[in-house]
Amino acid sequence: MIKTYALRFWNGLASMQVTIVSMILLMALVVLCTLAQTDLGTFGAVKVYMRSFLVWRYFPGLAFPLPIFPGGALVGLVLVFNLSLAGIRRLEANWSKCGLWLAHGGLILLVAGEFSTGAFQVETNMSIENGQTVNWLESPRDFELTVTDVTNPALPQAYGVPESLLAKGKDVPLPGTPLTIRVKKFYPNATLTRLGPGDPPPLATQGVGTGVKVAEAPLAATETEVNMVTAIVEPMAGGHSYGTWLASNGIGAPQSFIHEGHTYTLGVHNRRYYLPYSITLKKFSHDVYPGTQIPKNFSSLVHISDPTRGEERDVLISMNQPLRYDGRAFYQASFGKGDQLSILQVVKNPGWLIPYISCTLITLGLLIHFGITLRRSMKKRHETQQVTA
């Protein structure tokens, strides 16, 4: 009995019907994802529809979401199994089917590449002004509590506490310093307003937070919205407390305290990733068509200084010519400050070659299969003509 059910499941999963239904579901997901970009933004829509196993939706009167549609991850996983089993079950292991084997392998690799991109791709930005040298990248969506030792302004030392640690609400020692950050309250998104006469006393006892009212807010729903990440923290060193502070990316005013002659600042900023090399913007160019203000080209002439590799060279990054270096691709994304600021989108994707390889395999496989089929057809036609003659 078990063998019978297993065989039925095997045949069903390897059937052509599953392939067709999976393709239709993927096309529907592409349409839904495109329409949802109006409300969720590109990143949010891709996350909800394409990189989840189920699409969830809240309904009025229910405190929890319900699944309403299979997500792209689930459909892609079923399609990978379907193509793999179908190939094993239907394709003969001989040279006449090598084209189909290649095409199947390429299609499976294409779907697997999307899983790789969703799991391992990291997108960051590098904002750099003319003449400035930077050695860090910033996440556009993740934030961190930054404690910076600014005792030597020429050589500030920054220490970051990511949101995931802030959300746990525990004590976080800062490596290399005598400081420990005690997290008393964390808001993934909050609204900050001036404290009124009837409001409860603030949690902060130091800094600008003593005059601010904090209220929890829903997470940003679209790509253009930014969460107001806020934390109530208490810096401690050697058993001494330096009071309770409110830190948020919505507060621009500097806040600092002094411990044993060292001045530390507190703030919430985009999460930074430091590089073993530095990049200097030598010139940003914003070209327009003659006689108009229509943009023609944006480009950044940068200098890479990498002491670990002994590299010192200039590179021109333009709209269609990214810089690929150290496993990352630097794209010209935007600009600002009267053409004095260049913003580069930096993408690290270990599987960026997979789509090229898979498409090459699919094309090559189909060409080989077409060639074999054509040769076989011409041979039969020639044999028929010989018999007729």
mmCIF file of C-alpha atoms in Angstrom:
data_model
loop_
_atom_site.group_PDB
_atom_site.id
_atom_site.type_symbol
_atom_site.label_atom_id
_atom_site.label_comp_id
_atom_site.label_asym_id
_atom_site.label_seq_id
_atom_site.Cartn_x
_atom_site.Cartn_y
_atom_site.Cartn_z
ATOM 1 C CA MET A 1 0.000 0.000 0.000
ATOM 2 C CA ILE A 2 2.735 2.438 0.982
ATOM 3 C CA LYS A 3 4.653 1.572 -2.179
ATOM 4 C CA THR A 4 1.575 2.284 -4.274
ATOM 5 C CA TYR A 5 1.019 5.714 -2.723
ATOM 6 C CA ALA A 6 4.716 6.527 -3.042
ATOM 7 C CA LEU A 7 4.644 5.586 -6.729
ATOM 8 C CA ARG A 8 1.543 7.745 -7.309
ATOM 9 C CA PHE A 9 3.202 10.671 -5.531
ATOM 10 C CA TRP A 10 6.371 10.174 -7.622
ATOM 11 C CA ASN A 11 4.394 10.068 -10.881
ATOM 12 C CA GLY A 12 2.272 13.050 -9.867
ATOM 13 C CA LEU A 13 5.241 15.225 -8.900
ATOM 14 C CA ALA A 14 7.017 14.362 -12.156
ATOM 15 C CA SER A 15 3.954 14.981 -14.341
ATOM 16 C CA MET A 16 3.637 17.593 -17.064
ATOM 17 C CA GLN A 17 0.512 18.956 -15.332
ATOM 18 C CA VAL A 18 2.619 20.035 -12.337
ATOM 19 C CA THR A 19 5.029 21.793 -14.720
ATOM 20 C CA ILE A 20 2.211 23.690 -16.441
ATOM 21 C CA VAL A 21 0.489 24.652 -13.153
ATOM 22 C CA SER A 22 3.820 25.844 -11.703
ATOM 23 C CA MET A 23 4.486 27.985 -14.764
ATOM 24 C CA ILE A 24 0.993 29.521 -14.577
ATOM 25 C CA LEU A 25 1.427 30.239 -10.861
ATOM 26 C CA LEU A 26 4.798 31.889 -11.503
ATOM 27 C CA MET A 27 3.280 34.094 -14.202
ATOM 28 C CA ALA A 28 0.450 35.051 -11.818
ATOM 29 C CA LEU A 29 2.986 35.873 -9.100
ATOM 30 C CA VAL A 30 4.922 38.103 -11.498
ATOM 31 C CA VAL A 31 1.716 40.031 -12.311
ATOM 32 C CA LEU A 32 0.683 40.326 -8.627
ATOM 33 C CA CYS A 33 4.211 41.362 -7.635
ATOM 34 C CA THR A 34 4.274 44.050 -10.331
ATOM 35 C CA LEU A 35 0.897 45.449 -9.238
ATOM 36 C CA ALA A 36 1.899 45.375 -5.548
ATOM 37 C CA GLN A 37 4.940 47.572 -6.175
ATOM 38 C CA THR A 38 2.627 50.608 -6.072
ATOM 39 C CA ASP A 39 1.926 50.007 -2.362
ATOM 40 C CA LEU A 40 4.891 47.935 -1.181
ATOM 41 C CA GLY A 41 7.726 49.218 -3.339
ATOM 42 C CA THR A 42 9.977 46.966 -5.416
ATOM 43 C CA PHE A 43 11.855 45.391 -2.527
ATOM 44 C CA GLY A 44 8.733 44.842 -0.406
ATOM 45 C CA ALA A 45 6.728 43.321 -3.264
ATOM 46 C CA VAL A 46 9.541 40.935 -4.235
ATOM 47 C CA LYS A 47 9.909 39.893 -0.596
ATOM 48 C CA VAL A 48 6.160 39.264 -0.118
ATOM 49 C CA TYR A 49 5.382 37.531 -3.434
ATOM 50 C CA MET A 50 8.588 36.050 -4.855
ATOM 51 C CA ARG A 51 10.862 35.202 -1.922
ATOM 52 C CA SER A 52 8.318 33.745 0.484
ATOM 53 C CA PHE A 53 6.793 30.270 0.624
ATOM 54 C CA LEU A 54 3.279 31.611 1.164
ATOM 55 C CA VAL A 55 1.622 34.978 0.520
ATOM 56 C CA TRP A 56 -0.063 36.116 3.736
ATOM 57 C CA ARG A 57 -2.848 38.640 4.150
ATOM 58 C CA TYR A 58 -4.651 40.170 7.131
ATOM 59 C CA PHE A 59 -8.471 40.203 7.061
ATOM 60 C CA PRO A 60 -10.780 42.486 9.064
ATOM 61 C CA GLY A 61 -11.572 41.013 12.479
ATOM 62 C CA LEU A 62 -8.630 38.607 12.489
ATOM 63 C CA ALA A 63 -5.555 39.250 14.620
ATOM 64 C CA PHE A 64 -3.369 36.938 12.547
ATOM 65 C CA PRO A 65 -2.698 36.672 8.795
ATOM 66 C CA LEU A 66 -3.930 33.850 6.570
ATOM 67 C CA PRO A 67 -2.159 32.329 3.552
ATOM 68 C CA ILE A 68 -3.927 33.308 0.330
ATOM 69 C CA PHE A 69 -1.534 32.176 -2.410
ATOM 70 C CA PRO A 70 1.611 30.059 -2.823
ATOM 71 C CA GLY A 71 4.750 32.194 -2.810
ATOM 72 C CA GLY A 72 7.503 32.155 -5.390
ATOM 73 C CA ALA A 73 9.850 30.153 -3.143
ATOM 74 C CA LEU A 74 7.325 27.311 -2.787
ATOM 75 C CA VAL A 75 6.407 27.247 -6.483
ATOM 76 C CA GLY A 76 10.086 27.366 -7.456
ATOM 77 C CA LEU A 77 10.924 24.499 -5.116
ATOM 78 C CA VAL A 78 8.114 22.351 -6.558
ATOM 79 C CA LEU A 79 9.280 23.224 -10.088
ATOM 80 C CA VAL A 80 12.863 22.174 -9.305
ATOM 81 C CA PHE A 81 11.665 18.780 -8.007
ATOM 82 C CA ASN A 82 9.263 18.409 -10.931
ATOM 83 C CA LEU A 83 11.919 19.104 -13.569
ATOM 84 C CA SER A 84 14.473 16.902 -11.835
ATOM 85 C CA LEU A 85 12.113 13.926 -11.477
ATOM 86 C CA ALA A 86 10.686 14.391 -14.981
ATOM 87 C CA GLY A 87 14.166 14.368 -16.446
ATOM 88 C CA ILE A 88 15.132 11.215 -14.565
ATOM 89 C CA ARG A 89 11.853 9.476 -15.397
ATOM 90 C CA ARG A 90 11.340 10.435 -19.033
ATOM 91 C CA LEU A 91 14.663 11.271 -20.613
ATOM 92 C CA GLU A 92 16.738 8.393 -21.886
ATOM 93 C CA ALA A 93 20.423 8.421 -21.063
ATOM 94 C CA ASN A 94 21.745 8.482 -24.630
ATOM 95 C CA TRP A 95 23.347 11.052 -26.931
ATOM 96 C CA SER A 96 20.128 11.761 -28.825
ATOM 97 C CA LYS A 97 18.678 13.321 -25.665
ATOM 98 C CA CYS A 98 21.745 15.282 -24.581
ATOM 99 C CA GLY A 99 20.167 18.553 -25.753
ATOM 100 C CA LEU A 100 17.108 18.027 -23.578
ATOM 101 C CA TRP A 101 19.327 17.071 -20.625
ATOM 102 C CA LEU A 102 21.236 20.326 -21.032
ATOM 103 C CA ALA A 103 18.032 22.393 -21.312
ATOM 104 C CA HIS A 104 16.536 20.704 -18.217
ATOM 105 C CA GLY A 105 19.739 21.258 -16.259
ATOM 106 C CA GLY A 106 19.841 24.916 -17.291
ATOM 107 C CA LEU A 107 16.212 25.490 -16.249
ATOM 108 C CA ILE A 108 16.794 23.837 -12.859
ATOM 109 C CA LEU A 109 19.933 25.938 -12.390
ATOM 110 C CA LEU A 110 17.987 29.104 -13.274
ATOM 111 C CA VAL A 111 15.416 28.455 -10.516
ATOM 112 C CA ALA A 112 18.143 27.465 -8.052
ATOM 113 C CA GLY A 113 19.976 30.712 -8.886
ATOM 114 C CA GLU A 114 16.983 32.739 -7.696
ATOM 115 C CA PHE A 115 17.122 30.880 -4.356
ATOM 116 C CA SER A 116 20.826 31.713 -4.155
ATOM 117 C CA THR A 117 20.175 35.393 -4.887
ATOM 118 C CA GLY A 118 17.409 35.618 -2.288
ATOM 119 C CA ALA A 119 19.521 33.903 0.378
ATOM 120 C CA PHE A 120 22.974 35.400 -0.166
ATOM 121 C CA GLN A 121 22.692 38.688 -2.075
ATOM 122 C CA VAL A 122 23.566 41.777 -0.003
ATOM 123 C CA GLU A 123 22.664 45.233 -1.315
ATOM 124 C CA THR A 124 24.351 48.308 0.137
ATOM 125 C CA ASN A 125 25.126 51.894 -0.840
ATOM 126 C CA MET A 126 28.275 53.998 -0.876
ATOM 127 C CA SER A 127 27.692 57.758 -0.631
ATOM 128 C CA ILE A 128 30.848 59.682 -1.406
ATOM 129 C CA GLU A 129 31.547 63.360 -2.080
ATOM 130 C CA ASN A 130 34.108 64.833 -4.443
ATOM 131 C CA GLY A 131 37.567 64.472 -2.875
ATOM 132 C CA GLN A 132 36.251 62.292 -0.032
ATOM 133 C CA THR A 133 37.728 58.899 0.847
ATOM 134 C CA VAL A 134 35.518 56.234 2.418
ATOM 135 C CA ASN A 135 36.050 52.614 3.403
ATOM 136 C CA TRP A 136 32.534 51.573 4.364
ATOM 137 C CA LEU A 137 29.205 50.605 2.841
ATOM 138 C CA GLU A 138 25.786 51.375 4.294
ATOM 139 C CA SER A 139 22.691 49.215 4.248
ATOM 140 C CA PRO A 140 19.673 51.153 2.904
ATOM 141 C CA ARG A 141 17.209 49.241 5.103
ATOM 142 C CA ASP A 142 19.074 47.973 8.187
ATOM 143 C CA PHE A 143 20.077 50.234 11.064
ATOM 144 C CA GLU A 144 22.344 49.985 14.082
ATOM 145 C CA LEU A 145 23.066 51.829 17.296
ATOM 146 C CA THR A 146 26.441 53.477 16.748
ATOM 147 C CA VAL A 147 28.715 54.365 19.649
ATOM 148 C CA THR A 148 31.686 56.401 18.378
ATOM 149 C CA ASP A 149 34.823 57.359 20.269
ATOM 150 C CA VAL A 150 35.488 60.858 18.876
ATOM 151 C CA THR A 151 38.333 61.732 21.243
ATOM 152 C CA ASN A 152 40.597 61.943 18.213
ATOM 153 C CA PRO A 153 38.416 63.597 15.521
ATOM 154 C CA ALA A 154 40.909 62.620 12.835
ATOM 155 C CA LEU A 155 40.608 58.943 13.763
ATOM 156 C CA PRO A 156 37.125 58.192 15.174
ATOM 157 C CA GLN A 157 36.455 54.644 16.351
ATOM 158 C CA ALA A 158 32.904 53.441 15.721
ATOM 159 C CA TYR A 159 31.170 50.442 17.313
ATOM 160 C CA GLY A 160 27.835 49.206 15.977
ATOM 161 C CA VAL A 161 25.049 47.269 17.691
ATOM 162 C CA PRO A 162 22.695 45.818 15.032
ATOM 163 C CA GLU A 163 18.907 45.885 15.343
ATOM 164 C CA SER A 164 18.765 42.130 16.005
ATOM 165 C CA LEU A 165 20.750 42.610 19.249
ATOM 166 C CA LEU A 166 18.788 45.710 20.243
ATOM 167 C CA ALA A 167 15.533 43.765 19.848
ATOM 168 C CA LYS A 168 16.689 41.196 22.438
ATOM 169 C CA GLY A 169 16.792 43.896 25.112
ATOM 170 C CA LYS A 170 19.934 42.601 26.816
ATOM 171 C CA ASP A 171 23.293 44.026 27.866
ATOM 172 C CA VAL A 172 25.678 44.313 24.911
ATOM 173 C CA PRO A 173 29.413 44.668 25.687
ATOM 174 C CA LEU A 174 31.331 46.691 23.090
ATOM 175 C CA PRO A 175 34.508 44.764 22.164
ATOM 176 C CA GLY A 176 37.699 46.760 22.646
ATOM 177 C CA THR A 177 36.087 49.251 25.030
ATOM 178 C CA PRO A 178 35.153 49.257 28.737
ATOM 179 C CA LEU A 179 31.562 50.063 27.751
ATOM 180 C CA THR A 180 28.446 47.930 27.993
ATOM 181 C CA ILE A 181 25.181 49.086 26.440
ATOM 182 C CA ARG A 182 22.096 48.105 28.435
ATOM 183 C CA VAL A 183 19.048 48.108 26.119
ATOM 184 C CA LYS A 184 15.976 49.160 28.104
ATOM 185 C CA LYS A 185 13.495 49.586 25.251
ATOM 186 C CA PHE A 186 13.573 49.084 21.494
ATOM 187 C CA TYR A 187 11.140 50.298 18.823
ATOM 188 C CA PRO A 188 11.601 48.951 15.233
ATOM 189 C CA ASN A 189 9.584 51.992 14.179
ATOM 190 C CA ALA A 190 8.354 54.887 16.307
ATOM 191 C CA THR A 191 6.879 58.345 16.154
ATOM 192 C CA LEU A 192 8.748 61.054 18.047
ATOM 193 C CA THR A 193 6.875 64.160 19.245
ATOM 194 C CA ARG A 194 7.573 66.940 21.704
ATOM 195 C CA LEU A 195 6.664 65.964 25.276
ATOM 196 C CA GLY A 196 3.446 67.637 26.426
ATOM 197 C CA PRO A 197 2.286 68.688 29.909
ATOM 198 C CA GLY A 198 -0.034 65.692 30.377
ATOM 199 C CA ASP A 199 2.320 63.051 28.982
ATOM 200 C CA PRO A 200 3.973 60.431 31.220
ATOM 201 C CA PRO A 201 7.607 61.115 32.168
ATOM 202 C CA PRO A 202 10.153 60.110 29.507
ATOM 203 C CA LEU A 203 12.324 57.032 29.859
ATOM 204 C CA ALA A 204 15.416 59.044 28.911
ATOM 205 C CA THR A 205 17.179 60.937 31.687
ATOM 206 C CA GLN A 206 19.954 62.453 29.543
ATOM 207 C CA GLY A 207 20.199 64.268 26.217
ATOM 208 C CA VAL A 208 17.446 65.467 23.920
ATOM 209 C CA GLY A 209 15.318 62.424 24.773
ATOM 210 C CA THR A 210 14.222 64.070 28.031
ATOM 211 C CA GLY A 211 11.868 66.288 26.014
ATOM 212 C CA VAL A 212 10.613 63.688 23.529
ATOM 213 C CA LYS A 213 7.539 61.450 23.629
ATOM 214 C CA VAL A 214 7.999 58.055 21.964
ATOM 215 C CA ALA A 215 5.140 55.946 20.571
ATOM 216 C CA GLU A 216 5.428 52.610 18.759
ATOM 217 C CA ALA A 217 4.458 52.726 15.058
ATOM 218 C CA PRO A 218 3.773 50.081 12.361
ATOM 219 C CA LEU A 219 6.701 49.084 10.179
ATOM 220 C CA ALA A 220 7.177 50.951 6.918
ATOM 221 C CA ALA A 221 5.047 49.400 4.186
ATOM 222 C CA THR A 222 6.670 50.876 1.088
ATOM 223 C CA GLU A 223 10.186 51.190 -0.241
ATOM 224 C CA THR A 224 10.113 54.984 -0.006
ATOM 225 C CA GLU A 225 9.187 55.002 3.708
ATOM 226 C CA VAL A 226 11.901 54.743 6.353
ATOM 227 C CA ASN A 227 11.461 53.213 9.793
ATOM 228 C CA MET A 228 12.239 55.527 12.700
ATOM 229 C CA VAL A 229 14.397 52.995 14.562
ATOM 230 C CA THR A 230 14.545 54.054 18.219
ATOM 231 C CA ALA A 231 16.176 52.626 21.333
ATOM 232 C CA ILE A 232 16.341 53.634 24.994
ATOM 233 C CA VAL A 233 19.818 52.635 26.156
ATOM 234 C CA GLU A 234 21.989 53.006 29.246
ATOM 235 C CA PRO A 235 25.792 53.128 28.689
ATOM 236 C CA MET A 236 27.694 51.547 31.582
ATOM 237 C CA ALA A 237 31.387 51.151 32.421
ATOM 238 C CA GLY A 238 32.955 49.640 35.519
ATOM 239 C CA GLY A 239 29.606 49.526 37.285
ATOM 240 C CA HIS A 240 28.976 53.226 36.658
ATOM 241 C CA SER A 241 25.897 54.336 34.745
ATOM 242 C CA TYR A 242 25.967 57.290 32.369
ATOM 243 C CA GLY A 243 22.200 57.727 32.459
ATOM 244 C CA THR A 244 19.459 56.655 30.081
ATOM 245 C CA TRP A 245 19.514 58.020 26.535
ATOM 246 C CA LEU A 246 17.142 58.025 23.590
ATOM 247 C CA ALA A 247 18.856 57.199 20.308
ATOM 248 C CA SER A 248 17.039 57.298 16.979
ATOM 249 C CA ASN A 249 17.719 57.943 13.305
ATOM 250 C CA GLY A 250 15.027 60.634 13.693
ATOM 251 C CA ILE A 251 17.285 62.671 15.990
ATOM 252 C CA GLY A 252 19.960 64.734 14.319
ATOM 253 C CA ALA A 253 21.248 66.494 17.423
ATOM 254 C CA PRO A 254 24.578 65.126 18.713
ATOM 255 C CA GLN A 255 24.525 63.324 22.055
ATOM 256 C CA SER A 256 27.679 62.418 23.952
ATOM 257 C CA PHE A 257 29.149 61.412 27.304
ATOM 258 C CA ILE A 258 32.698 61.218 28.648
ATOM 259 C CA HIS A 259 34.336 58.156 30.236
ATOM 260 C CA GLU A 260 37.933 58.341 31.518
ATOM 261 C CA GLY A 261 38.826 61.157 29.145
ATOM 262 C CA HIS A 262 37.231 59.512 26.098
ATOM 263 C CA THR A 263 34.252 61.221 24.474
ATOM 264 C CA TYR A 264 31.610 58.879 23.043
ATOM 265 C CA THR A 265 28.671 59.856 20.846
ATOM 266 C CA LEU A 266 25.401 57.929 20.563
ATOM 267 C CA GLY A 267 23.174 57.637 17.523
ATOM 268 C CA VAL A 268 21.204 55.314 15.250
ATOM 269 C CA HIS A 269 22.469 55.191 11.657
ATOM 270 C CA ASN A 270 22.292 52.959 8.615
ATOM 271 C CA ARG A 271 24.244 49.794 9.325
ATOM 272 C CA ARG A 272 27.810 50.033 8.094
ATOM 273 C CA TYR A 273 30.063 47.350 6.593
ATOM 274 C CA TYR A 274 33.743 48.255 6.618
ATOM 275 C CA LEU A 275 36.057 47.336 3.712
ATOM 276 C CA PRO A 276 39.761 46.401 3.779
ATOM 277 C CA TYR A 277 40.332 49.049 1.070
ATOM 278 C CA SER A 278 39.246 52.636 0.455
ATOM 279 C CA ILE A 279 37.711 54.488 -2.471
ATOM 280 C CA THR A 280 38.251 58.177 -3.265
ATOM 281 C CA LEU A 281 35.890 60.099 -5.552
ATOM 282 C CA LYS A 282 38.114 62.152 -7.861
ATOM 283 C CA LYS A 283 35.336 63.527 -10.077
ATOM 284 C CA PHE A 284 31.593 63.060 -10.574
ATOM 285 C CA SER A 285 30.269 63.941 -14.047
ATOM 286 C CA HIS A 286 26.657 64.727 -14.912
ATOM 287 C CA ASP A 287 26.477 65.023 -18.705
ATOM 288 C CA VAL A 288 23.413 66.389 -20.538
ATOM 289 C CA TYR A 289 22.453 66.550 -24.190
ATOM 290 C CA PRO A 290 23.653 69.813 -25.815
ATOM 291 C CA GLY A 291 21.192 72.680 -25.370
ATOM 292 C CA THR A 292 18.962 70.746 -22.948
ATOM 293 C CA GLN A 293 18.813 69.624 -19.337
ATOM 294 C CA ILE A 294 18.045 66.030 -20.356
ATOM 295 C CA PRO A 295 20.523 63.659 -18.626
ATOM 296 C CA LYS A 296 22.848 61.851 -21.013
ATOM 297 C CA ASN A 297 25.274 60.098 -18.711
ATOM 298 C CA PHE A 298 26.383 59.907 -15.070
ATOM 299 C CA SER A 299 29.848 58.717 -14.148
ATOM 300 C CA SER A 300 32.235 58.661 -11.200
ATOM 301 C CA LEU A 301 36.008 58.659 -11.560
ATOM 302 C CA VAL A 302 37.251 56.886 -8.417
ATOM 303 C CA HIS A 303 40.632 55.820 -7.087
ATOM 304 C CA ILE A 304 40.990 52.426 -5.389
ATOM 305 C CA SER A 305 43.618 52.105 -2.684
ATOM 306 C CA ASP A 306 44.003 48.523 -1.474
ATOM 307 C CA PRO A 307 47.109 47.952 0.692
ATOM 308 C CA THR A 308 46.334 44.230 1.118
ATOM 309 C CA ARG A 309 46.620 43.672 -2.656
ATOM 310 C CA GLY A 310 49.050 46.492 -3.369
ATOM 311 C CA GLU A 311 46.594 48.133 -5.781
ATOM 312 C CA GLU A 312 46.539 51.858 -6.565
ATOM 313 C CA ARG A 313 44.489 52.643 -9.673
ATOM 314 C CA ASP A 314 41.763 54.865 -11.131
ATOM 315 C CA VAL A 315 38.469 53.430 -12.390
ATOM 316 C CA LEU A 316 35.596 55.125 -14.233
ATOM 317 C CA ILE A 317 32.149 53.906 -13.122
ATOM 318 C CA SER A 318 29.265 54.882 -15.406
ATOM 319 C CA MET A 319 25.619 53.921 -15.853
ATOM 320 C CA ASN A 320 26.259 50.759 -17.880
ATOM 321 C CA GLN A 321 29.819 50.062 -16.768
ATOM 322 C CA PRO A 322 29.904 48.935 -13.131
ATOM 323 C CA LEU A 323 33.109 48.257 -11.259
ATOM 324 C CA ARG A 324 33.495 44.620 -10.178
ATOM 325 C CA TYR A 325 35.978 44.354 -7.351
ATOM 326 C CA ASP A 326 36.472 42.043 -4.375
ATOM 327 C CA GLY A 327 33.302 40.072 -5.153
ATOM 328 C CA ARG A 328 31.157 43.214 -5.302
ATOM 329 C CA ALA A 329 29.633 45.209 -8.160
ATOM 330 C CA PHE A 330 29.618 49.021 -7.829
ATOM 331 C CA TYR A 331 26.849 50.606 -9.929
ATOM 332 C CA GLN A 332 26.297 54.325 -10.557
ATOM 333 C CA ALA A 333 22.900 54.768 -8.840
ATOM 334 C CA SER A 334 22.243 58.399 -7.954
ATOM 335 C CA PHE A 335 23.776 61.752 -7.050
ATOM 336 C CA GLY A 336 23.109 64.853 -4.933
ATOM 337 C CA LYS A 337 24.416 68.040 -3.327
ATOM 338 C CA GLY A 338 24.636 69.907 -6.638
ATOM 339 C CA ASP A 339 26.571 67.140 -8.405
ATOM 340 C CA GLN A 340 29.129 67.008 -5.576
ATOM 341 C CA LEU A 341 27.823 63.712 -4.154
ATOM 342 C CA SER A 342 27.860 60.384 -5.958
ATOM 343 C CA ILE A 343 25.782 57.456 -4.694
ATOM 344 C CA LEU A 344 26.899 53.981 -5.752
ATOM 345 C CA GLN A 345 24.763 50.895 -5.336
ATOM 346 C CA VAL A 346 26.993 48.043 -4.200
ATOM 347 C CA VAL A 347 25.791 44.473 -4.674
ATOM 348 C CA LYS A 348 27.481 41.338 -3.397
ATOM 349 C CA ASN A 349 25.924 38.271 -4.977
ATOM 350 C CA PRO A 350 27.987 35.062 -4.927
ATOM 351 C CA GLY A 351 25.618 33.549 -7.514
ATOM 352 C CA TRP A 352 25.616 36.397 -10.045
ATOM 353 C CA LEU A 353 27.023 34.123 -12.765
ATOM 354 C CA ILE A 354 24.298 31.486 -12.375
ATOM 355 C CA PRO A 355 21.684 33.197 -14.648
ATOM 356 C CA TYR A 356 24.290 33.591 -17.423
ATOM 357 C CA ILE A 357 25.373 29.951 -17.121
ATOM 358 C CA SER A 358 21.799 28.622 -16.960
ATOM 359 C CA CYS A 359 20.623 30.661 -19.981
ATOM 360 C CA THR A 360 23.668 29.477 -21.944
ATOM 361 C CA LEU A 361 22.878 25.848 -21.046
ATOM 362 C CA ILE A 362 19.212 26.247 -22.050
ATOM 363 C CA THR A 363 20.109 27.868 -25.387
ATOM 364 C CA LEU A 364 22.827 25.337 -26.134
ATOM 365 C CA GLY A 365 20.562 22.439 -25.171
ATOM 366 C CA LEU A 366 17.711 23.611 -27.393
ATOM 367 C CA LEU A 367 20.083 24.208 -30.333
ATOM 368 C CA ILE A 368 21.585 20.733 -29.966
ATOM 369 C CA HIS A 369 18.142 19.116 -29.706
ATOM 370 C CA PHE A 370 16.931 21.071 -32.742
ATOM 371 C CA GLY A 371 20.039 20.040 -34.679
ATOM 372 C CA ILE A 372 19.637 16.358 -33.793
ATOM 373 C CA THR A 373 15.936 16.420 -34.695
ATOM 374 C CA LEU A 374 16.626 18.202 -37.994
ATOM 375 C CA ARG A 375 19.401 15.755 -38.894
ATOM 376 C CA ARG A 376 17.132 12.806 -38.122
ATOM 377 C CA SER A 377 14.306 14.286 -40.193
ATOM 378 C CA MET A 378 16.588 14.967 -43.173
ATOM 379 C CA LYS A 379 17.997 11.447 -42.987
ATOM 380 C CA LYS A 380 14.500 9.902 -43.058
ATOM 381 C CA ARG A 381 13.536 12.118 -45.976
ATOM 382 C CA HIS A 382 16.641 11.106 -47.891
ATOM 383 C CA GLU A 383 15.954 7.398 -47.229
ATOM 384 C CA THR A 384 12.343 7.825 -48.397
ATOM 385 C CA GLN A 385 13.497 9.503 -51.596
ATOM 386 C CA GLN A 386 15.957 6.660 -52.270
ATOM 387 C CA VAL A 387 13.225 4.000 -51.813
ATOM 388 C CA THR A 388 10.856 5.922 -54.092
ATOM 389 C CA ALA A 389 13.564 6.241 -56.776
#
